[in-house]
Short mmCIF file of C-alpha atoms in Angstrom, two decimals:
data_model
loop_
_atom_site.label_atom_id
_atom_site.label_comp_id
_atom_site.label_asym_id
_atom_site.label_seq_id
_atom_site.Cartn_x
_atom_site.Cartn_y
_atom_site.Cartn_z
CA UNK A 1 -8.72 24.79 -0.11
CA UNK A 2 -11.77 23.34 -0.63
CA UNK A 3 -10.36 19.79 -1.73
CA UNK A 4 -11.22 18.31 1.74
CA UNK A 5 -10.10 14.59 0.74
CA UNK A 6 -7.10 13.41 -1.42
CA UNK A 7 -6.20 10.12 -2.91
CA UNK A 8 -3.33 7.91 -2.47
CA UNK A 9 -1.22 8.10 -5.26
CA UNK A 10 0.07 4.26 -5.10
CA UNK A 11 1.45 2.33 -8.18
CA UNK A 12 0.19 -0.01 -10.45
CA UNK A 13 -0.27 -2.74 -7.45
CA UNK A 14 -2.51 -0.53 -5.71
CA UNK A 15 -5.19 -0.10 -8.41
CA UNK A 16 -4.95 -3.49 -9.26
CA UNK A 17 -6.17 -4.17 -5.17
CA UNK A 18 -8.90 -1.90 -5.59
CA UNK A 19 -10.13 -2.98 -9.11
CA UNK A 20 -10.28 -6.62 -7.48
CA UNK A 21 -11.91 -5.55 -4.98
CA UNK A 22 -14.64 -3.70 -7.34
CA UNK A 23 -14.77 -6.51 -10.03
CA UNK A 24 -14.78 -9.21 -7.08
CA UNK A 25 -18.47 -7.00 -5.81
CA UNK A 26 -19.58 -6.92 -9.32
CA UNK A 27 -19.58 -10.40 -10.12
CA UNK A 28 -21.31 -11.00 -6.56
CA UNK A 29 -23.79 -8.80 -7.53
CA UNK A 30 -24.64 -10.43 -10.82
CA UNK A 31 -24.44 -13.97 -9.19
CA UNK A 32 -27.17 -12.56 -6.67
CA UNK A 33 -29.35 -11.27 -9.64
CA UNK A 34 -28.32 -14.86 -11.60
CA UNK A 35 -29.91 -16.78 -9.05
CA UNK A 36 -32.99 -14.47 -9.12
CA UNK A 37 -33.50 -15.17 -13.36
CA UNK A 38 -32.84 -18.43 -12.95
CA UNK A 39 -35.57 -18.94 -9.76
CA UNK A 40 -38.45 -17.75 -12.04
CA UNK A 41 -37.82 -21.49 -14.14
CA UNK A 42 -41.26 -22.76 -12.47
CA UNK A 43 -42.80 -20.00 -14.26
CA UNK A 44 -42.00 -20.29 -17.97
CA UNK A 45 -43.63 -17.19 -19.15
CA UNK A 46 -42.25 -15.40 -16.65
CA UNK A 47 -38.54 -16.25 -17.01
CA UNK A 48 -39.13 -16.35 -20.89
CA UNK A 49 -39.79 -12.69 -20.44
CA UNK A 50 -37.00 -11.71 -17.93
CA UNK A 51 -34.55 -13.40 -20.44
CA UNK A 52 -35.87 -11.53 -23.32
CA UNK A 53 -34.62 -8.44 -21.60
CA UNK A 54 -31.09 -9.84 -22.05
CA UNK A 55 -31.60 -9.47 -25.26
CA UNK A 56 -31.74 -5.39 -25.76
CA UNK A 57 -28.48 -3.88 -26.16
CA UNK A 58 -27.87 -2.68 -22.52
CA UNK A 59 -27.62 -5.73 -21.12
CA UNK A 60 -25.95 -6.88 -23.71
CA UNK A 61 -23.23 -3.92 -23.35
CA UNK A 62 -23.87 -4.89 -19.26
CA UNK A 63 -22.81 -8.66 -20.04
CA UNK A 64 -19.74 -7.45 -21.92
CA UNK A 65 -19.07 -5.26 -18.79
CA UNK A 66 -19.74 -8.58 -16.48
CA UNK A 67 -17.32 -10.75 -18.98
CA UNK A 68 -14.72 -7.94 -18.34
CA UNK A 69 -15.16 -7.72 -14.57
CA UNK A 70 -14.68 -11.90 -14.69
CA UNK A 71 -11.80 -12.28 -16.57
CA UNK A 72 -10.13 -9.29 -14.48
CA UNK A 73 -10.61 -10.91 -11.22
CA UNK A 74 -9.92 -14.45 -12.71
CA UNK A 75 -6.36 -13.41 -13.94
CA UNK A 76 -5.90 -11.10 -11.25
CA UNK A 77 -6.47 -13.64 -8.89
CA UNK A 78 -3.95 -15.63 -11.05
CA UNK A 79 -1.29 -13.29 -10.57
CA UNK A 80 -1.74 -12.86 -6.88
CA UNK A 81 -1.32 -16.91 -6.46
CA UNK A 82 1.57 -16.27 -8.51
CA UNK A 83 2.94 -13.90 -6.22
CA UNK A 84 2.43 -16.05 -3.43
CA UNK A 85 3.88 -19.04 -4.17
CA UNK A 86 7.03 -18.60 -6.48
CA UNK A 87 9.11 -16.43 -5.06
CA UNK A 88 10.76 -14.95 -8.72
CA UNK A 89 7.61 -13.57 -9.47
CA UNK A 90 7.73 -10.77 -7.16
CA UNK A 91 9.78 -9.11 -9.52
CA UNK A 92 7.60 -8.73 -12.31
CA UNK A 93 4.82 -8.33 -10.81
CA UNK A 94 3.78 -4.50 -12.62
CA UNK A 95 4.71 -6.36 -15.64
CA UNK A 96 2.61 -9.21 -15.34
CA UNK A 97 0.14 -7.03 -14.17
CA UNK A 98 0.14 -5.17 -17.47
CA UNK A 99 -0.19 -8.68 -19.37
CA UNK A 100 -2.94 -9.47 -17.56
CA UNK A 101 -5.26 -6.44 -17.53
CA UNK A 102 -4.69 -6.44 -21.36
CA UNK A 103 -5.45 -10.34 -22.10
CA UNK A 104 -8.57 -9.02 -20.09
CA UNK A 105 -9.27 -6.53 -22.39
CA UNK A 106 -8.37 -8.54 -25.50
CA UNK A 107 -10.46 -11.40 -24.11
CA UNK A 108 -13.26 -8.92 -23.57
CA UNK A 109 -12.99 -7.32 -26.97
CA UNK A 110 -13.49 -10.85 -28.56
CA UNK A 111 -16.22 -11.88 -26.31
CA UNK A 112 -18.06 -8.64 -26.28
CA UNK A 113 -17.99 -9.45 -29.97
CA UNK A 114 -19.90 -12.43 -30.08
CA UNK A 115 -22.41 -10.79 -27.36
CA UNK A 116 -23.35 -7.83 -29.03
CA UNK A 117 -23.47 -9.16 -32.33
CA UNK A 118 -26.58 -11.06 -32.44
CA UNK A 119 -28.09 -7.48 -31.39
CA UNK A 120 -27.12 -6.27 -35.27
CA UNK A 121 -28.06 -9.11 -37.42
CA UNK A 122 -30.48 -10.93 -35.59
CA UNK A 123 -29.88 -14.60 -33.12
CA UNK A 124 -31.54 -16.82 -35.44
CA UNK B 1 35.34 22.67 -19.15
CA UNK B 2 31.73 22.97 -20.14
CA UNK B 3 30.40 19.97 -18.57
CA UNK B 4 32.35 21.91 -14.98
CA UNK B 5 30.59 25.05 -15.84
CA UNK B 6 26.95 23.24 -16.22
CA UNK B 7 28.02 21.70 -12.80
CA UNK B 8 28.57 25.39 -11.29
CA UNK B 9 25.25 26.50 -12.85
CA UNK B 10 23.32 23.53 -11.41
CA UNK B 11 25.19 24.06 -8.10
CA UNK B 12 24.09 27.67 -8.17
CA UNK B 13 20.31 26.59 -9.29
CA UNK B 14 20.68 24.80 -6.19
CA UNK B 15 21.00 27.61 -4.07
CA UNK B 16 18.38 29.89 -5.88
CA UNK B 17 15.52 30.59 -3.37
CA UNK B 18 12.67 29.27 -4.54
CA UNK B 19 8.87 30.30 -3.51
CA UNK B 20 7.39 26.85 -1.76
CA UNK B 21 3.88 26.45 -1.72
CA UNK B 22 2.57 24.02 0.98
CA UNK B 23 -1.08 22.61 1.41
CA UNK B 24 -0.89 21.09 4.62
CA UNK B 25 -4.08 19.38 6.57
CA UNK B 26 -4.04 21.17 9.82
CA UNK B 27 -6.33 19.71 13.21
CA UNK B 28 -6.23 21.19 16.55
CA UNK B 29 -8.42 19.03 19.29
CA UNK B 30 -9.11 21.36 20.98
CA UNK B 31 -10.79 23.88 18.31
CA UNK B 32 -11.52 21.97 15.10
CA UNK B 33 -14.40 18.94 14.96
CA UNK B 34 -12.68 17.97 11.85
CA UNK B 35 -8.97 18.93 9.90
CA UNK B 36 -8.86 21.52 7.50
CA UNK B 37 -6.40 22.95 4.61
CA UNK B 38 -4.46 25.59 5.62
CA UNK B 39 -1.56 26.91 2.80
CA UNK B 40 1.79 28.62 3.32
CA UNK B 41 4.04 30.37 1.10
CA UNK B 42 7.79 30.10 2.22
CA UNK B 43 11.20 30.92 0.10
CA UNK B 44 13.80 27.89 0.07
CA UNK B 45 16.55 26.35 -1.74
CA UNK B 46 15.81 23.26 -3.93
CA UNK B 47 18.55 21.88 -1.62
CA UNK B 48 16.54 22.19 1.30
CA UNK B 49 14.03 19.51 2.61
CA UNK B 50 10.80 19.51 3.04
CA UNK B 51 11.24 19.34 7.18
CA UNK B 52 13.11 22.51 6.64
CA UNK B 53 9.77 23.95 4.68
CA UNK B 54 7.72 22.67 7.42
CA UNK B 55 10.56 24.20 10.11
CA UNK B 56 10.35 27.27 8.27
CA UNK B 57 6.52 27.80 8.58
CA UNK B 58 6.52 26.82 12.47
CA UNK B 59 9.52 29.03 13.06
CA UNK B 60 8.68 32.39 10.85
CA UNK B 61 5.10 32.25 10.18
CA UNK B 62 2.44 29.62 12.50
CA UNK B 63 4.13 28.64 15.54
CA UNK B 64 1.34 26.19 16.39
CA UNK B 65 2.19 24.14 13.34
CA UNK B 66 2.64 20.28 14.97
CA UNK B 67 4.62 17.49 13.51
CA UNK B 68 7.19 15.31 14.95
CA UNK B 69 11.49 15.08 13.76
CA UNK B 70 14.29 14.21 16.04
CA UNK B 71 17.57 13.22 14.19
CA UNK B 72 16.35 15.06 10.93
CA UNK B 73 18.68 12.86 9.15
CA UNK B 74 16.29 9.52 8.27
CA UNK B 75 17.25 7.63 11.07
CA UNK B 76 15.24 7.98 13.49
CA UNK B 77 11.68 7.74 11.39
CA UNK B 78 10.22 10.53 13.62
CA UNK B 79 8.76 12.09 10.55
CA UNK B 80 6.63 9.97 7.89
CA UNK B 81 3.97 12.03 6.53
CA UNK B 82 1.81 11.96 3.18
CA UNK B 83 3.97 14.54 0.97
CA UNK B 84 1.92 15.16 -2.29
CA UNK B 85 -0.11 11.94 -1.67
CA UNK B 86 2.68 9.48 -0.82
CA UNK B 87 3.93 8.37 2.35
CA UNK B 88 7.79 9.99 2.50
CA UNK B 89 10.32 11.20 5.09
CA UNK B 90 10.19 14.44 5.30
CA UNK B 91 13.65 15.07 6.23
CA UNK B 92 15.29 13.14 3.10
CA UNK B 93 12.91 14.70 0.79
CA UNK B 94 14.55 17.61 -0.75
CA UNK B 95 12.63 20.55 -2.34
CA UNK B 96 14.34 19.38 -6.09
CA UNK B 97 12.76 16.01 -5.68
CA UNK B 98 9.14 17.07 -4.35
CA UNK B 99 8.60 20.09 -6.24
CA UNK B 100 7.58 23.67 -5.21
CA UNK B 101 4.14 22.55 -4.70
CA UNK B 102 3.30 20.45 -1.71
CA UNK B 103 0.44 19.13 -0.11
CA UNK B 104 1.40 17.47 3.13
CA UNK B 105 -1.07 15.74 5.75
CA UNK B 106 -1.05 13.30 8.23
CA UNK B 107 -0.11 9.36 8.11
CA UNK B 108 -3.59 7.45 7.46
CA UNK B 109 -5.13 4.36 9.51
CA UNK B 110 -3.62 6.02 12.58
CA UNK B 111 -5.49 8.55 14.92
CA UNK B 112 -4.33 12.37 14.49
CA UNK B 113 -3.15 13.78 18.05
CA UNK B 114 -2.78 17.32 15.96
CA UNK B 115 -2.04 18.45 12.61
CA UNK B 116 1.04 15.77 11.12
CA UNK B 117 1.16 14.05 14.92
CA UNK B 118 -0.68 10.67 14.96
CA UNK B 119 -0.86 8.47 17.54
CA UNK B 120 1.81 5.89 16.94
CA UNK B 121 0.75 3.54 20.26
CA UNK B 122 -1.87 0.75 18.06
CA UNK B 123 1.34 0.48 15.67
CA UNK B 124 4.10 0.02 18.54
CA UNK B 125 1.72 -2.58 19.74
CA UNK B 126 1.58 -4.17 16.73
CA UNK B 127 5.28 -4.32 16.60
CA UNK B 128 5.11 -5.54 20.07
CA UNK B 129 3.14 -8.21 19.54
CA UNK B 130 5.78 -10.22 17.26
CA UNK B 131 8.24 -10.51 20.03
CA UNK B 132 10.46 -8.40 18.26
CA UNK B 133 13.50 -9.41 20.06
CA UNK B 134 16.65 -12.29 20.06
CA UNK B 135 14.78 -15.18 21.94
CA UNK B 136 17.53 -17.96 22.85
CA UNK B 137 17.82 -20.35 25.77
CA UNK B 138 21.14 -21.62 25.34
CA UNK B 139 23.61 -19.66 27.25
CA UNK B 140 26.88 -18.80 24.32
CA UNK B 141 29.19 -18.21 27.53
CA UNK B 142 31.61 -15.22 27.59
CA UNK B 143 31.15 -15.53 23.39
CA UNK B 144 29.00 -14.22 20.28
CA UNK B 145 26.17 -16.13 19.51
CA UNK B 146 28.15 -16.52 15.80
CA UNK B 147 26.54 -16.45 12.53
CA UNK B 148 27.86 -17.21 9.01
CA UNK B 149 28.04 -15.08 6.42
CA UNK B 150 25.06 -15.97 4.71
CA UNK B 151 23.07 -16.63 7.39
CA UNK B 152 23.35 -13.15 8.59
CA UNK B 153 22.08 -11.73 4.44
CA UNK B 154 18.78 -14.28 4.48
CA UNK B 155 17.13 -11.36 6.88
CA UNK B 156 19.65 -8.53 5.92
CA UNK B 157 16.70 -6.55 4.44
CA UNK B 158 14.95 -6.78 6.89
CA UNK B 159 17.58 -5.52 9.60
CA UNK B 160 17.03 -1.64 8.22
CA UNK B 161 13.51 -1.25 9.25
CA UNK B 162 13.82 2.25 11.59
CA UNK B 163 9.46 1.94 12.53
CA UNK B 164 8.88 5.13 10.78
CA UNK B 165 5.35 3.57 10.02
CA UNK B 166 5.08 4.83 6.30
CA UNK B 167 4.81 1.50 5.28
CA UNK B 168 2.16 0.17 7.65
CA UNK B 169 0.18 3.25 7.26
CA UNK B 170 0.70 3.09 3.15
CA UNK B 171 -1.42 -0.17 3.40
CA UNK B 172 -5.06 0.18 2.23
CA UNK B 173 -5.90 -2.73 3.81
CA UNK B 174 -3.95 -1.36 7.31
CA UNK B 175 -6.62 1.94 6.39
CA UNK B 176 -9.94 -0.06 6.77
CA UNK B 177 -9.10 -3.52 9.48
CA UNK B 178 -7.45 -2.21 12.78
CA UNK B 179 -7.11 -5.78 13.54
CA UNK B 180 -4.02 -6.12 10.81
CA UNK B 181 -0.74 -5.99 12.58
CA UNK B 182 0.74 -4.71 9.27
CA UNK B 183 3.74 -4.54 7.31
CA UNK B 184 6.03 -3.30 9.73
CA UNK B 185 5.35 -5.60 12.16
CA UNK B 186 5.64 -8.54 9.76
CA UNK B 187 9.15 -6.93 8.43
CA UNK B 188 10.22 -6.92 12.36
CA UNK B 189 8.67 -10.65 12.75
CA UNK B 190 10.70 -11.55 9.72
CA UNK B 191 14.07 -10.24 11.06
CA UNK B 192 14.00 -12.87 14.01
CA UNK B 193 12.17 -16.16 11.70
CA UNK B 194 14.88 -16.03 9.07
CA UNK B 195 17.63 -15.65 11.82
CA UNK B 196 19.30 -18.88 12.27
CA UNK B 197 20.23 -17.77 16.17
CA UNK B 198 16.64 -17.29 16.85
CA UNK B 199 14.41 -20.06 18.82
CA UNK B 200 11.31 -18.75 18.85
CA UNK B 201 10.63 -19.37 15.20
CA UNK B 202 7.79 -22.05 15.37
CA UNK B 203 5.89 -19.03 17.76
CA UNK B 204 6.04 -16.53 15.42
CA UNK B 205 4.94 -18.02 12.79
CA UNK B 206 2.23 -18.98 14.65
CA UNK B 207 1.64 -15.23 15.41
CA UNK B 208 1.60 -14.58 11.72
CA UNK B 209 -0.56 -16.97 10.82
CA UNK B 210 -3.32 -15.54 12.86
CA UNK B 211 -6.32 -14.21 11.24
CA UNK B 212 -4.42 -10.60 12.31
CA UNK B 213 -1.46 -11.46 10.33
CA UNK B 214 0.06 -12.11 7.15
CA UNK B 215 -3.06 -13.09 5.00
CA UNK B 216 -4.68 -9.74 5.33
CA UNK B 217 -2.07 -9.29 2.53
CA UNK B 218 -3.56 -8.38 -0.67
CA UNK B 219 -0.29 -7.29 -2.14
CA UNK B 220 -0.96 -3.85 -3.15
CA UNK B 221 2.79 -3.17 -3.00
CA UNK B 222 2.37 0.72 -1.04
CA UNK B 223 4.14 -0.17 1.05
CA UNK B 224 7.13 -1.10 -0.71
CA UNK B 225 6.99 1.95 -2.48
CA UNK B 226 6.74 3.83 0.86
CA UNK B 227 9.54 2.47 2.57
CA UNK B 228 12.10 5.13 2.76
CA UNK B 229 14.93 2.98 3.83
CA UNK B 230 14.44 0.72 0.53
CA UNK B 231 13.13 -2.70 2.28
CA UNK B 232 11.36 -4.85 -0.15
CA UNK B 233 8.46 -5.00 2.50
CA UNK B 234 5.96 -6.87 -0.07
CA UNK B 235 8.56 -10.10 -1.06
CA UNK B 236 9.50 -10.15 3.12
CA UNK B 237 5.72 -10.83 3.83
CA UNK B 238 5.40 -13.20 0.94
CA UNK B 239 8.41 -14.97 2.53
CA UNK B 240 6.93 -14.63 5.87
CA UNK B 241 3.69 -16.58 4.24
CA UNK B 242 5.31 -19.03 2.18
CA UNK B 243 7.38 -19.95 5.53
CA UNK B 244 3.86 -21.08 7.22
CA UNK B 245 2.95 -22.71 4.23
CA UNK B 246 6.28 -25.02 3.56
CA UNK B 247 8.67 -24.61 6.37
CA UNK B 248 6.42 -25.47 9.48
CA UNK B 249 7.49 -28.68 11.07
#
């Protein structure tokens, strides 16, 4: 009884909506916070030290979560153009879906690679 | 012989009473400031649907139990409801294909009246507002306006919609913009563009192609799902928009 709110239990195309939706905020977000490291330029020391910080593992782990969140909502974006202008697509749709959440993940998997590696042995 | 007698047993499963559980989200204007979750316990059949669960509760145990049904039979889409977090039918839902445990509330992105009644009157306008009707000048005399064959399947589909709502209100984005005319609107709009006795093509499209129409789309596909009479909702509005996009003179 106490379960006041429930969810609606849609298919595959409805959590792909809602993590475009989320992914498409993220990205904002960081763009907002982009322009804010890049605006301290005309003080060297300053932005020197801001992109330092980059350098610890959570924002490296938080970049790997950003290069996820863009390649989601770059081939999710794909696949709704898809839908929208041939009309065979349609049909496939949950299974291009699938293909595309997991090149995001592979793509991710390889990136995140080369992001948090320089953590382990070092940039230079 | 044996495949007969596992027929007889299933039959007889059939009629086994069964112990139904329902959750249902209950509101009464003129007592509660918001819904709450009231449950029931009723015997059935698997056979039986889930309008006969909700009969069952109005009739033997909470007569003030609201919620709407006419034919009872899926035609007349009196009765969309969430059933276990999906928009359904509740009269062609049968106890075997829901399960003994329900949780039934309320179509969203429409204003509850009380308990499963919403106010229908924004989505009737909304179907309104598509001309959802034959518009022709020319007079056809004492004949048919006749159509071919194939002309009459392009907008087949979309000839079954009965405006039970459970696709429009299915729609996340029909949940959060009250501005969207929605998927049931744009099925009816579709029925009369893709009709080659229809005049009043260049209009609608027009009405479509307002901010209000068919690119509040985000393809989330509920409403496909929802459709209890099988319309491919989704591919009708991605006809509808591709139509704007090529076919406008």
């Amino acid at each position: 009884m106490s379960k006041s709110s429930t969810i609606y239990k849609g298919k595959t195309g409805q959590w792909a909506f809602i993590l475009h939706r989320v992914t498409g905020f993220l990205v904002f977000l960081f763009i907002l916070l982009h322009i804010i490291d890049v605006s301290t330029l005309n003080d060297p020391t300053v932005y020197n030290a801001i992109h330092q910080l980059y350098g610890n593992i959570f924002l490296r782990l938080f970049e790997v979560g950003l290069l996820f969140a863009l390649l989601y909502h770059a081939l999710n974006g794909l696949r709704v153009i898809m839908i929208d202008l041939w009309p065979g697509v349609i049909k496939n749709e949950k299974a291009l879906f699938q293909f595309m959440l997991s090149l995001a993940i592979v793509l991710t998997l390889v990136g995140g690679y080369f992001i948090v590696k320089p953590f382990f042995v070092g940039v230079h | 012989m044996e495949t007969a007698e596992a027929g007889a047993q299933a039959q007889d499963a059939m009629m086994q009473e069964v112990e139904v559980h329902l959750r249902i989200k209950r509101f009464d204007p003129d007592v509660d400031k918001r819904p709450h979750w009231e449950e029931y316990f009723v015997k059935l059949k698997p056979s039986d649907t889930v309008l006969t669960a909700l009969h069952t509760v109005k009739w033997t145990i909470d007569g003030t139990l609201s919620f709407r049904r006419s034919c009872a039979h899926g035609v007349c889409g009196s009765d969309a409801m969430m059933i276990n977090g999906v928009n359904r039918l509740g009269c062609v839902n049968l106890i075997s294909d829901v399960g003994t445990s329900l949780v039934i509330e309320p179509v969203r992105g429409l204003p509850v009246i009380k308990d499963l009644v919403v106010d229908m009157e924004p989505f009737f306008a909304q179907y309104r507002s598509v001309m959802p009707y034959l518009i022709n000048a020319d007079d056809p005399g004492y004949t048919e306006r006749r159509q071919s064959p194939e002309d009459r399947a392009r907008f087949d589909d979309t000839t079954k919609c009965i405006l039970c709502g459970a696709c429009s209100t299915s729609c996340p984005v029909y949940w959060a913009n009250d501005q969207y005319v929605g998927p049931a609107a744009i099925v009816n709009a579709h029925r009369f563009i893709f009709d080659s006795r229809d005049q009043a093509r260049a209009e609608r499209l027009e009405i479509m192609n307002q901010k209000s129409g068919v690119w509040r789309c985000r393809t989330a596909f509920n409403c496909t799902d929802a459709c209890p009479r099988g319309i491919k909702v989704t591919e009708a509005i991605e006809e509808v928009k591709r139509a704007i996009l090529y076919d406008r003179s």
